[in-house]
Coordinates of C-alpha atoms in Angstrom, one line a residue:
X30 CA 17.6 39.5 -2.9
X31 CA 17.2 42.0 -1.1
X32 CA 14.3 41.3 1.7
X33 CA 11.9 44.3 4.1
X34 CA 12.6 43.5 7.3
X35 CA 10.7 46.0 8.2
X36 CA 7.1 42.6 7.2
X37 CA 8.8 40.7 10.5
X38 CA 8.6 40.3 13.0
X39 CA 11.1 40.9 15.9
X40 CA 11.4 37.1 16.9
X41 CA 11.4 36.5 12.5
X42 CA 13.7 39.2 12.0
X43 CA 16.0 36.9 14.8
X44 CA 16.0 33.8 12.7
X45 CA 16.4 35.4 9.1
X46 CA 19.6 36.8 10.3
X47 CA 20.5 33.4 13.2
X48 CA 24.4 32.9 13.0
X49 CA 24.9 31.5 16.4
X50 CA 24.5 27.6 15.8
X51 CA 21.4 25.1 15.0
X52 CA 17.9 26.4 16.4
X53 CA 14.8 25.1 16.7
X54 CA 11.9 27.2 16.5
X55 CA 8.8 25.5 17.9
X56 CA 5.2 27.9 17.7
X57 CA 1.5 26.7 16.7
X58 CA -0.1 27.0 13.7
X59 CA -0.1 30.1 11.6
X60 CA 2.5 31.8 14.0
X61 CA 5.2 32.3 11.0
X62 CA 8.0 29.6 11.7
X63 CA 7.5 29.3 7.6
X64 CA 6.8 32.3 6.0
X65 CA 10.3 33.3 8.1
X66 CA 12.6 30.2 7.1
X67 CA 11.8 31.0 3.2
X68 CA 13.5 34.4 4.7
X69 CA 16.5 33.6 6.3
X70 CA 16.7 31.3 2.7
X71 CA 16.5 34.7 0.6
X72 CA 19.5 35.9 3.1
X73 CA 21.8 33.0 2.9
X74 CA 21.5 32.9 -0.5
X75 CA 22.8 36.7 -1.4
X76 CA 25.4 36.0 1.8
X77 CA 26.3 32.1 -0.6
X78 CA 26.5 35.1 -3.4
X79 CA 30.8 34.2 -5.4
X80 CA 30.5 30.7 -3.2
X81 CA 29.2 26.6 -4.6
X82 CA 28.1 26.8 -1.6
X83 CA 23.7 25.9 -1.9
X84 CA 20.9 25.8 0.5
X85 CA 19.4 22.1 1.4
X86 CA 15.6 23.5 2.1
X87 CA 12.9 20.0 3.4
X88 CA 9.7 19.5 4.5
X89 CA 7.6 16.8 5.3
X90 CA 4.5 18.2 3.3
X91 CA 4.6 18.9 -1.3
X92 CA 2.9 21.8 0.9
X93 CA 5.3 22.8 2.2
X94 CA 8.4 23.1 0.3
X95 CA 5.8 24.7 -2.6
X96 CA 5.3 27.1 0.1
X97 CA 8.7 28.1 0.8
X98 CA 10.0 27.6 -2.8
X99 CA 6.8 30.3 -3.6
X100 CA 8.0 33.6 -1.9
X101 CA 11.8 32.7 -2.4
X102 CA 11.4 32.1 -6.3
X103 CA 9.8 35.9 -6.0
X104 CA 13.6 37.9 -4.5
X105 CA 16.0 35.1 -6.2
X106 CA 15.7 34.6 -10.8
X107 CA 17.6 30.9 -11.4
X108 CA 16.5 29.8 -7.7
X109 CA 18.0 26.3 -8.4
X110 CA 21.1 26.9 -8.7
X111 CA 21.5 28.6 -5.0
X112 CA 19.1 26.3 -3.0
X113 CA 17.5 23.0 -3.7
X114 CA 13.8 23.2 -1.8
X115 CA 12.1 19.7 -1.6
X116 CA 10.3 16.6 1.2
X117 CA 12.1 14.7 2.8
X118 CA 11.2 11.8 0.2
X119 CA 12.0 13.5 -2.7
X120 CA 15.5 14.7 -1.6
X121 CA 15.9 11.3 -1.0
X122 CA 14.9 10.1 -4.2
X123 CA 17.3 12.2 -6.1
X124 CA 20.5 10.7 -4.4
X125 CA 19.2 6.7 -5.0
X126 CA 18.7 8.1 -8.4
X127 CA 22.4 9.1 -8.6
X128 CA 23.7 7.1 -6.1
X129 CA 21.3 4.0 -5.4
X130 CA 24.2 1.5 -7.6
X131 CA 26.5 1.3 -4.1
X132 CA 23.4 -0.7 -2.1
X133 CA 22.0 -2.4 -4.9
X134 CA 19.3 0.6 -6.5
X135 CA 19.0 0.8 -10.6
X136 CA 18.9 4.1 -11.3
X137 CA 15.7 3.9 -14.1
X138 CA 13.5 2.6 -11.0
X139 CA 9.9 2.7 -11.0
X140 CA 8.2 4.4 -7.2
X141 CA 5.5 2.7 -6.3
X142 CA 3.8 4.6 -4.3
X143 CA 0.0 2.8 -3.3
X144 CA -0.1 0.3 -0.9
X145 CA -2.2 -1.6 -4.7
X146 CA 0.6 -1.9 -6.0
X147 CA 2.7 -3.6 -3.1
X148 CA -0.6 -5.8 -2.7
X149 CA 0.0 -7.2 -5.5
X150 CA 3.6 -7.8 -6.1
X151 CA 2.7 -9.6 -2.4
X152 CA -0.5 -11.4 -3.5
X153 CA 1.4 -13.1 -5.7
X154 CA 4.4 -14.6 -4.5
X155 CA 2.1 -15.9 -1.2
X156 CA 0.4 -17.3 -4.1
X157 CA 3.8 -19.3 -5.0
X158 CA 3.5 -22.5 -3.9
X159 CA 7.0 -23.5 -4.6
X160 CA 7.8 -21.1 -2.0
X161 CA 6.6 -23.1 1.0
X162 CA 4.8 -20.5 3.1
X163 CA 3.1 -21.8 6.2
X164 CA -0.7 -22.9 6.8
X165 CA -0.5 -19.3 9.5
X166 CA 1.6 -16.5 6.1
X167 CA -0.8 -18.1 3.8
X168 CA -3.9 -17.6 5.6
X169 CA -2.6 -14.0 7.4
X170 CA -4.1 -11.4 5.9
X171 CA -1.8 -8.9 3.7
X172 CA -2.4 -5.2 4.0
X173 CA -1.4 -6.4 8.1
X174 CA 2.1 -8.2 6.4
X175 CA 2.5 -5.7 4.3
X176 CA 2.5 -3.1 7.0
X177 CA 4.4 -5.5 9.3
X178 CA 7.2 -4.8 5.9
X179 CA 6.9 -1.7 5.8
X180 CA 6.7 -0.8 9.7
X181 CA 10.2 -2.6 9.6
X182 CA 11.8 -0.3 7.2
X183 CA 10.8 3.0 9.4
X184 CA 12.4 0.7 12.2
X185 CA 15.9 0.4 10.3
X186 CA 15.3 -3.4 10.8
X187 CA 16.2 -5.0 8.1
X188 CA 15.4 -9.0 7.5
X189 CA 18.6 -10.0 8.3
X190 CA 18.5 -7.7 10.8
X191 CA 14.9 -9.1 12.2
X192 CA 16.3 -13.0 12.2
X193 CA 19.2 -11.7 14.4
X194 CA 17.6 -10.1 17.1
X195 CA 14.1 -12.4 16.9
X196 CA 16.2 -15.5 16.5
X197 CA 13.7 -18.2 17.9
X198 CA 10.1 -16.6 17.2
X199 CA 9.6 -18.7 14.1
X200 CA 7.4 -16.8 12.8
X201 CA 9.0 -13.8 13.1
X202 CA 11.7 -15.6 11.5
X203 CA 8.7 -16.3 8.2
X204 CA 7.8 -12.6 8.4
X205 CA 11.1 -11.9 7.8
X206 CA 11.6 -14.2 4.3
X207 CA 8.5 -12.7 3.4
X208 CA 9.5 -9.5 3.4
X209 CA 13.1 -10.3 2.1
X210 CA 11.0 -12.5 -1.0
X211 CA 9.0 -8.8 -1.6
X212 CA 12.2 -6.9 -2.0
X213 CA 13.0 -9.7 -4.5
X214 CA 10.3 -9.7 -6.3
X215 CA 10.4 -5.3 -6.3
X216 CA 13.5 -5.7 -7.6
X217 CA 13.3 -8.5 -10.3
X218 CA 10.4 -5.6 -12.1
X219 CA 12.5 -2.9 -11.1
X220 CA 10.9 -1.5 -7.7
X221 CA 10.3 -0.7 -5.0
X222 CA 8.5 0.8 -2.3
X223 CA 7.9 4.5 -0.6
X224 CA 9.3 3.5 2.3
X225 CA 12.4 1.7 1.0
X226 CA 13.8 4.9 -0.7
X227 CA 14.4 6.6 3.0
X228 CA 15.2 3.8 4.5
X229 CA 18.1 2.3 0.9
X230 CA 19.1 5.9 1.5
X231 CA 20.2 5.7 5.0
X232 CA 21.9 2.5 4.5
X233 CA 23.3 4.9 1.6
X234 CA 24.7 7.3 4.0
X235 CA 26.3 4.3 6.4
X236 CA 27.9 1.9 4.4
X237 CA 29.7 4.7 1.8
X238 CA 30.5 7.7 3.7
X239 CA 32.3 9.1 0.9
X240 CA 28.5 10.3 -0.6
X241 CA 27.2 11.8 2.5
X242 CA 30.5 14.1 3.0
X243 CA 29.7 15.0 -0.9
X244 CA 26.9 16.8 0.0
X245 CA 27.9 18.1 2.6
X246 CA 31.0 19.8 0.8
X247 CA 27.4 21.2 -1.7
X248 CA 25.4 22.7 1.2
X249 CA 26.3 23.8 4.2
X250 CA 23.1 25.4 5.0
X251 CA 19.7 23.5 6.2
X252 CA 17.1 24.1 7.3
X253 CA 13.8 22.2 7.6
X254 CA 10.2 22.5 8.4
X255 CA 7.7 20.3 9.6
X256 CA 10.5 18.5 11.7
X257 CA 7.4 17.7 14.0
X258 CA 7.1 14.8 11.9
X259 CA 10.7 12.7 10.9
X260 CA 11.2 9.7 10.9
X261 CA 14.3 8.1 12.5
X262 CA 14.9 6.8 9.8
X263 CA 14.9 10.5 7.6
X264 CA 17.1 12.1 10.8
X265 CA 20.3 9.2 10.6
X266 CA 19.6 10.0 7.2
X267 CA 19.8 13.9 8.0
X268 CA 23.0 13.3 11.1
X269 CA 24.7 12.3 8.3
X270 CA 25.3 14.6 6.5
X271 CA 25.4 17.1 9.5
X272 CA 28.2 18.1 11.8
X273 CA 26.0 18.5 14.8
X274 CA 26.8 21.4 16.5
X275 CA 29.1 23.7 14.0
X276 CA 26.5 23.1 11.7
X277 CA 24.3 25.7 10.4
X278 CA 20.4 24.1 10.9
X279 CA 17.4 25.9 11.8
X280 CA 14.5 24.1 12.1
X281 CA 10.6 24.5 12.3
X282 CA 8.1 22.6 14.1
X283 CA 4.9 22.5 16.1
X284 CA 4.1 20.0 18.0
X285 CA 0.3 19.8 18.0
X286 CA 0.7 18.7 14.4
X287 CA 2.8 16.1 15.2
X288 CA -0.2 13.8 13.7
X289 CA 2.5 10.6 11.4
X290 CA 3.5 9.1 14.4
X291 CA 1.7 6.1 12.6
X292 CA 4.2 6.4 9.8
X293 CA 6.2 6.5 12.6
X294 CA 7.3 10.1 13.2
X295 CA 10.1 10.1 16.0
X296 CA 9.7 10.2 19.3
X297 CA 10.6 13.6 21.3
X298 CA 11.7 14.9 17.9
X299 CA 12.5 17.8 19.6
X300 CA 14.5 16.5 21.9
X301 CA 16.4 14.7 19.8
X302 CA 17.3 17.4 18.0
X303 CA 18.3 19.9 21.3
X304 CA 20.4 16.7 23.1
X305 CA 22.3 15.5 19.2
X306 CA 23.2 19.7 18.0
X307 CA 22.4 22.0 21.4
X308 CA 20.5 23.7 19.6
X309 CA 19.2 26.8 21.4
X310 CA 15.4 27.7 20.8
X311 CA 12.9 30.5 19.7
X312 CA 9.5 30.3 21.1
X313 CA 6.4 31.9 18.2
X314 CA 3.8 33.2 20.1
X315 CA 1.9 35.2 17.9
X316 CA -0.6 33.5 15.3
X317 CA -1.9 35.3 12.5
X318 CA -3.8 32.9 11.2
X319 CA -6.8 31.5 13.0
X320 CA -9.8 33.8 15.2
X321 CA -9.2 34.2 18.5
X322 CA -11.6 31.5 19.9
X323 CA -11.0 29.0 17.2
X324 CA -7.5 28.6 18.3
X325 CA -8.2 29.3 22.2
X326 CA -10.2 25.6 21.3
X327 CA -7.8 23.9 19.4
X328 CA -5.2 24.7 22.2
X329 CA -6.6 23.6 25.3
X330 CA -7.1 20.2 23.3
X331 CA -3.2 19.6 23.1
X332 CA -2.0 21.9 25.6
X333 CA -2.0 19.6 28.7
X334 CA 0.6 17.2 27.2
X335 CA 2.7 19.7 25.4
X336 CA 2.7 21.7 28.7
X337 CA 3.4 24.4 26.5
X338 CA 3.3 28.3 27.3
X339 CA 0.0 30.0 26.3
X340 CA -0.1 31.0 22.2
X341 CA -2.4 34.1 21.3
X342 CA -4.2 35.8 18.4
X343 CA -3.4 38.3 16.5
X344 CA -7.0 38.1 14.2
X345 CA -8.4 41.1 14.7
X346 CA -11.4 38.9 13.1
X347 CA -14.0 36.6 15.7
X348 CA -15.1 33.6 14.3
X349 CA -17.3 31.6 14.4
X350 CA -18.3 28.2 15.5
X351 CA -20.9 26.1 14.7
X352 CA -21.6 22.5 16.4
X353 CA -24.1 20.7 15.0
X354 CA -26.4 17.3 15.2
X355 CA -28.5 15.8 12.5
X356 CA -30.6 12.0 12.9
X357 CA -29.5 10.3 9.7
X358 CA -26.1 11.1 8.2
X359 CA -28.1 11.4 5.1
X360 CA -29.4 15.0 6.4
X361 CA -25.5 15.7 7.8
X362 CA -24.4 15.8 3.9
X363 CA -27.8 17.4 2.4
X364 CA -27.9 20.1 5.2
X365 CA -23.9 21.0 4.4
X366 CA -24.6 20.7 1.1
X367 CA -27.0 23.3 1.6
X368 CA -25.4 25.1 4.2
X369 CA -22.6 25.7 1.0
X370 CA -24.3 27.3 -1.2
X371 CA -25.2 29.8 1.3
X372 CA -21.7 30.8 2.1
X373 CA -21.1 30.9 -1.9
X374 CA -23.9 32.4 -2.2
X375 CA -23.3 35.0 -0.3
X376 CA -19.7 35.7 -0.5
X377 CA -18.8 33.7 -4.2
X378 CA -14.7 34.5 -3.2
X379 CA -14.4 32.7 -0.3
X380 CA -13.0 29.7 0.3
X381 CA -14.2 26.5 1.4
X382 CA -12.7 22.8 2.3
X383 CA -14.7 19.9 3.7
X384 CA -12.5 17.7 5.8
X385 CA -13.1 14.0 6.6
X386 CA -10.7 11.9 8.5
X387 CA -10.6 8.9 6.2
X388 CA -10.6 9.2 2.6
X389 CA -14.0 7.2 2.3
X390 CA -15.6 9.4 4.2
X391 CA -14.4 11.6 1.1
X392 CA -16.7 10.2 -1.4
X393 CA -19.9 10.3 -0.2
X394 CA -19.4 13.8 0.6
X395 CA -18.5 14.8 -2.9
X396 CA -21.1 13.2 -4.8
X397 CA -23.3 14.8 -2.6
X398 CA -22.5 18.3 -3.8
X399 CA -21.3 17.6 -7.4
X400 CA -25.3 16.0 -7.7
X401 CA -26.6 19.3 -6.1
X402 CA -24.3 20.9 -9.2
X403 CA -21.9 22.1 -6.6
X404 CA -17.8 22.5 -8.1
X405 CA -15.3 20.6 -6.6
X406 CA -11.8 20.1 -5.9
X407 CA -10.9 16.6 -4.8
X408 CA -7.7 16.2 -3.1
X409 CA -5.9 12.8 -2.8
X410 CA -7.9 10.9 -6.3
X411 CA -5.4 8.3 -7.0
X412 CA -6.4 8.9 -10.5
X413 CA -5.9 13.8 -10.4
X414 CA -7.9 14.5 -13.3
X415 CA -11.4 15.2 -14.3
X416 CA -11.5 15.6 -17.7
X417 CA -11.6 11.9 -20.2
X418 CA -8.6 12.7 -21.6
X419 CA -6.4 13.4 -18.9
X420 CA -7.6 10.6 -16.8
X421 CA -7.4 8.2 -20.0
X422 CA -3.3 10.4 -21.1
X423 CA -2.6 9.6 -17.1
X424 CA -3.4 6.0 -16.7
X425 CA -1.7 5.4 -19.9
X426 CA 1.2 7.2 -18.1
X427 CA 1.2 4.7 -15.4
X428 CA 0.7 1.6 -17.3
X429 CA 3.4 1.9 -19.4
X430 CA 5.8 1.6 -16.2
X431 CA 3.9 -0.6 -14.1
X432 CA 2.4 -2.8 -16.8
X433 CA -0.2 -4.3 -14.1
X434 CA -4.3 -5.3 -13.5
X435 CA -5.0 -2.2 -12.0
X436 CA -3.6 0.2 -14.1
X437 CA -4.5 -1.6 -18.0
X438 CA -8.6 -1.7 -15.7
X439 CA -8.2 1.4 -15.7
X440 CA -7.0 2.7 -19.3
X441 CA -9.3 0.0 -20.7
X442 CA -12.4 2.1 -18.8
X443 CA -11.3 5.5 -20.1
X444 CA -10.3 4.2 -23.4
X445 CA -14.2 3.0 -23.4
X446 CA -15.3 6.6 -22.5
X447 CA -12.7 8.5 -24.3
X448 CA -12.7 6.9 -27.7
X449 CA -16.3 6.0 -29.6
X450 CA -18.1 4.1 -29.1
X451 CA -17.7 1.8 -32.9
X452 CA -13.9 2.3 -31.9
X453 CA -13.3 1.5 -27.9
X454 CA -15.0 -1.9 -28.1
X455 CA -12.5 -2.7 -31.1
X456 CA -9.7 -0.8 -29.9
X457 CA -10.2 -2.4 -26.0
X458 CA -10.2 -6.2 -27.6
X459 CA -7.9 -5.1 -29.3
X460 CA -5.6 -4.1 -25.8
X461 CA -6.9 -7.2 -24.0
X462 CA -5.6 -9.6 -26.1
X463 CA -1.4 -7.9 -26.7
X464 CA -2.5 -7.4 -22.4
X465 CA -2.3 -10.9 -22.5
X466 CA 0.5 -12.5 -24.2
X467 CA 3.3 -9.5 -24.3
X468 CA 5.7 -9.9 -21.8
X469 CA 8.4 -7.1 -23.4
X470 CA 8.5 -4.3 -25.0
X471 CA 5.8 -1.9 -22.6
X472 CA 4.4 0.4 -23.9
X473 CA 5.1 -0.2 -27.7
X474 CA 2.7 -2.1 -29.3
X475 CA 0.1 -0.7 -27.0
X476 CA 1.1 2.7 -29.4
X477 CA 1.0 0.6 -32.2
X478 CA -2.0 -0.9 -31.8
X479 CA -4.0 3.1 -30.6
X480 CA -2.6 4.3 -33.3
X481 CA -4.4 2.1 -34.9
X482 CA -7.3 4.0 -34.8
X483 CA -6.9 7.2 -35.4
X484 CA -6.7 9.6 -37.8
X485 CA -2.9 9.9 -39.1
X486 CA -2.5 13.8 -37.5
X487 CA -3.4 12.2 -34.3
X488 CA -0.7 9.1 -34.2
X489 CA 1.3 9.1 -30.9
X490 CA 4.7 9.1 -32.7
X491 CA 6.8 10.2 -29.7
X492 CA 8.4 8.7 -27.2
X493 CA 6.3 8.0 -24.2
X494 CA 8.7 6.9 -21.9
X495 CA 11.0 9.9 -22.6
X496 CA 7.0 12.2 -21.9
X497 CA 8.8 14.6 -19.9
X498 CA 11.0 15.7 -22.9
X499 CA 8.8 15.7 -25.6
X500 CA 5.9 18.3 -23.5
X501 CA 5.2 20.4 -26.9
X502 CA 4.1 17.3 -28.6
X503 CA 2.0 16.0 -25.8
X504 CA -0.1 19.7 -25.4
X505 CA -0.2 19.1 -29.0
X506 CA -1.7 16.3 -29.4
X507 CA -4.8 16.8 -25.9
X508 CA -5.5 20.1 -28.4
X509 CA -6.2 17.8 -31.7
X510 CA -7.9 14.4 -30.3
X511 CA -10.1 17.2 -28.4
X512 CA -11.1 18.2 -32.0
X513 CA -11.7 15.9 -33.3
X514 CA -13.8 15.0 -30.6
X515 CA -15.4 17.7 -31.4
X516 CA -15.6 18.9 -27.6
X517 CA -15.1 22.4 -28.0
X518 CA -14.4 24.1 -25.3
X519 CA -13.7 22.0 -22.1
X520 CA -13.2 23.8 -19.1
X521 CA -11.8 20.7 -17.1
X522 CA -8.8 19.7 -20.1
X523 CA -8.0 23.4 -20.4
X524 CA -7.3 24.0 -17.4
X525 CA -5.5 20.1 -16.7
X526 CA -4.0 19.5 -19.2
X527 CA -2.2 23.1 -18.7
X528 CA -0.9 22.4 -15.1
X529 CA 0.1 19.4 -16.6
X530 CA 2.2 20.5 -19.2
X531 CA 3.5 22.7 -16.7
X532 CA 4.2 19.8 -14.1
X533 CA 6.7 18.3 -16.8
X534 CA 8.5 21.4 -17.9
X535 CA 9.4 21.9 -13.6
X536 CA 10.3 18.6 -13.8
X537 CA 12.6 17.9 -17.4
X538 CA 14.6 16.2 -15.8
X539 CA 13.0 13.8 -13.6
X540 CA 12.1 10.0 -14.7
X541 CA 8.5 9.5 -15.0
X542 CA 7.7 7.3 -12.6
X543 CA 9.4 10.7 -10.8
X544 CA 8.0 12.7 -12.9
X545 CA 4.2 10.5 -11.7
X546 CA 5.1 9.7 -7.9
X547 CA 5.5 14.1 -8.0
X548 CA 2.1 14.8 -9.8
X549 CA 0.4 12.6 -7.3
X550 CA 2.4 14.1 -4.3
X551 CA 2.0 17.9 -4.9
X552 CA -1.2 17.8 -7.2
X553 CA -3.6 20.5 -6.3
X554 CA -6.4 20.3 -8.9
X555 CA -6.3 22.5 -11.5
X556 CA -9.4 22.8 -12.5
X557 CA -11.8 25.6 -12.3
X558 CA -10.7 28.5 -9.5
X559 CA -13.9 28.4 -7.6
X560 CA -14.7 25.1 -5.7
X561 CA -15.2 23.2 -2.6
X562 CA -12.1 21.9 -1.5
X563 CA -12.3 18.1 -0.6
X564 CA -9.6 17.0 1.6
X565 CA -8.2 14.4 4.7
X566 CA -7.1 16.2 7.3
X567 CA -4.0 14.8 6.8
X568 CA -3.1 16.1 3.3
X569 CA -4.7 19.4 4.5
X570 CA -1.7 19.8 6.7
X571 CA -0.6 23.5 5.8
X572 CA -3.6 25.0 4.3
X573 CA -5.9 27.1 5.4
X574 CA -9.4 28.4 4.2
X575 CA -12.5 30.6 4.7
X576 CA -15.4 28.5 5.7
X577 CA -13.8 24.5 7.3
X578 CA -16.4 21.8 7.7
X579 CA -15.8 18.6 9.8
X580 CA -18.2 16.1 9.5
X581 CA -18.3 12.8 11.5
X582 CA -17.4 14.6 14.1
X583 CA -18.8 11.6 17.1
X584 CA -16.4 8.7 19.7
X585 CA -14.5 6.2 16.9
X586 CA -13.6 9.1 14.6
X587 CA -12.2 12.4 16.4
X588 CA -11.3 10.1 18.1
X589 CA -11.1 6.9 16.4
X590 CA -10.9 4.9 19.5
X591 CA -12.9 3.2 21.5
X592 CA -14.9 4.6 24.2
X593 CA -13.4 3.5 27.0
X594 CA -10.2 4.4 26.2
X595 CA -7.7 6.8 28.4
X596 CA -8.7 9.9 28.5
X597 CA -4.9 10.8 29.2
X598 CA -3.4 8.1 26.9
X599 CA -0.3 8.5 24.2
X600 CA -2.7 7.3 22.1
X601 CA -5.6 9.6 22.9
X602 CA -3.2 12.9 23.0
X603 CA -2.8 11.9 19.0
X604 CA -5.7 12.5 18.8
X605 CA -6.7 15.6 19.6
X606 CA -3.4 16.7 17.2
X607 CA -6.3 15.7 14.8
X608 CA -8.5 17.6 16.3
X609 CA -5.6 20.3 16.2
X610 CA -4.8 20.2 13.2
X611 CA -8.2 20.2 11.5
X612 CA -9.4 23.3 13.1
X613 CA -6.6 25.8 13.1
X614 CA -7.5 25.4 9.1
X615 CA -9.9 28.1 9.9
X616 CA -9.6 31.6 9.2
X617 CA -13.3 32.4 9.6
X618 CA -16.0 29.8 10.1
X619 CA -15.8 26.6 11.9
X620 CA -18.8 23.5 11.4
X621 CA -18.7 20.6 13.3
X622 CA -21.7 18.0 12.9
X623 CA -22.0 14.8 13.5
X624 CA -25.1 12.3 13.4
X625 CA -26.6 9.9 15.7
X626 CA -27.1 7.2 12.8
X627 CA -25.4 5.3 10.9
X628 CA -26.9 4.3 7.6
X629 CA -27.7 1.1 8.6
X630 CA -29.2 2.5 11.8
X631 CA -26.6 2.2 14.8
X632 CA -26.4 5.1 16.7
X633 CA -23.7 7.1 16.9
X634 CA -22.2 8.5 20.4
X635 CA -21.0 12.5 19.5
X636 CA -17.2 13.4 19.8
X637 CA -15.8 12.9 24.1
X638 CA -13.9 16.5 22.3
X639 CA -17.2 18.5 22.7
X640 CA -18.0 18.2 26.0
X641 CA -14.2 18.6 26.5
X642 CA -14.6 21.9 25.2
X643 CA -17.9 23.4 26.1
X644 CA -19.4 22.6 22.2
X645 CA -23.2 22.0 22.3
X646 CA -24.4 21.4 18.9
X647 CA -28.2 23.3 18.2
X648 CA -30.5 19.7 16.6
X649 CA -31.2 20.3 13.1

């Protein structure tokens, strides 16, 4: 458990040995904040030896918690005995599993993480004619209603509080009624949505101080990374866990990477923390990852808003910045694919990422890459896996805990693909008949039906709902199934089944619902080691690549605002932060592209940020 302090900078060493109360670290992307936090965890574990105290390490993204865990695990055996390292959300999830009954949450609840699941519940509710909803509510876009409910939870407002707060506004009163009925409908299905996880943890600690004191008795050190994206709700939870100025707490943040304002990340988190905890401040002014010229344009975007001192790059390599414009979107995609092929040919070991602002912008790029035979790693995919067997298993597991139309549709789709044609038609028919008639025992009848079409050595004879405790049986079943199909060596399946098994073993104490949520949050494509990463800017937070491509760099995307929006508005400053995050994922070469016309022939205008940064495009 020794730290080799020779490898740390002076400011990192200060963090590692800090004993002077609450501390906030401010630094840019790639400045070494997370590395310093991980080293502090190792040092604190060493100091805690012989005590029953543990360390609580919380991050906003799974990427950051994985990074810290990996570093600490290299120095500490049996890490789970000394520290809990996870996301804000996973911590709240574990609290509710243990103590949620105090706020009406069953310990075996199912968590809805996708809007489609939540919207299905909402649609059924609003279509119920016995509830007497007004025409205004029934005709209102369901996504708008769901967004209202989410926003209310993120503002820590219950239905009753909304009613009390807006007594004369009939529309708010009825929306509060929908909010209440929505939560009740979820409760009937033993489900809660993602926002409820943190909101109910806040209510739990507020209404039951003895529970927050229980956690205080377990943890004596608190470390929070990516603090810039913390929500008001979780900040309130954190305050309940700590004792303000007397607490051993260190938080790290980069205000330029606050890109979750749409999810209600806290306004001015640095100022709030300094005031509430009388915290000291340390600045990280060096950058060890991003080339100086790329860092300079990224900093130029956010410098005026953040009013921070210059961040200097310690990278010895000058980065390459390219801006390309094309007459059409199709030309833009084709050039990106061709250029990536050339990069791979010259240096196969290079890491490459295509970062899009929105998920739907990623799909056509993925199709173009795959059509050209370029291996692709996809993040944020609903199905996650590429191999037929793992897609079928993943769909089936989701269906067993949700039993809804969406996942039944996925199960049928991959049943038709996976099984031989003479089996799939009959099996699909049987499953459909079963789905329309069975209301109890959600998964057992389906297993029995599937077993009828499998040889005896492939019968599913283990408890699906207890799949986490049947890892070896599941792995064996997968291998036998592949052999039965005569698929031979299927590299996607081999990698994915090994990855799936590894994740099961890492989360052996989780429920199936939590495991599937963790799997989705934590997913990193386990397929071919080579491959172009395709992901959104949000999901790239905390990651880095040799070559970064940013397509669609035009008005309406960067920034996602009307052209007459004020360049100095708070919203526009948030838009600049998205660009900052995208640019600072780069280790060697940054490529920005845009097209002049849409597929329908509409004209596009290049992003105003290009002019602001004096970046000129080269026509192709």
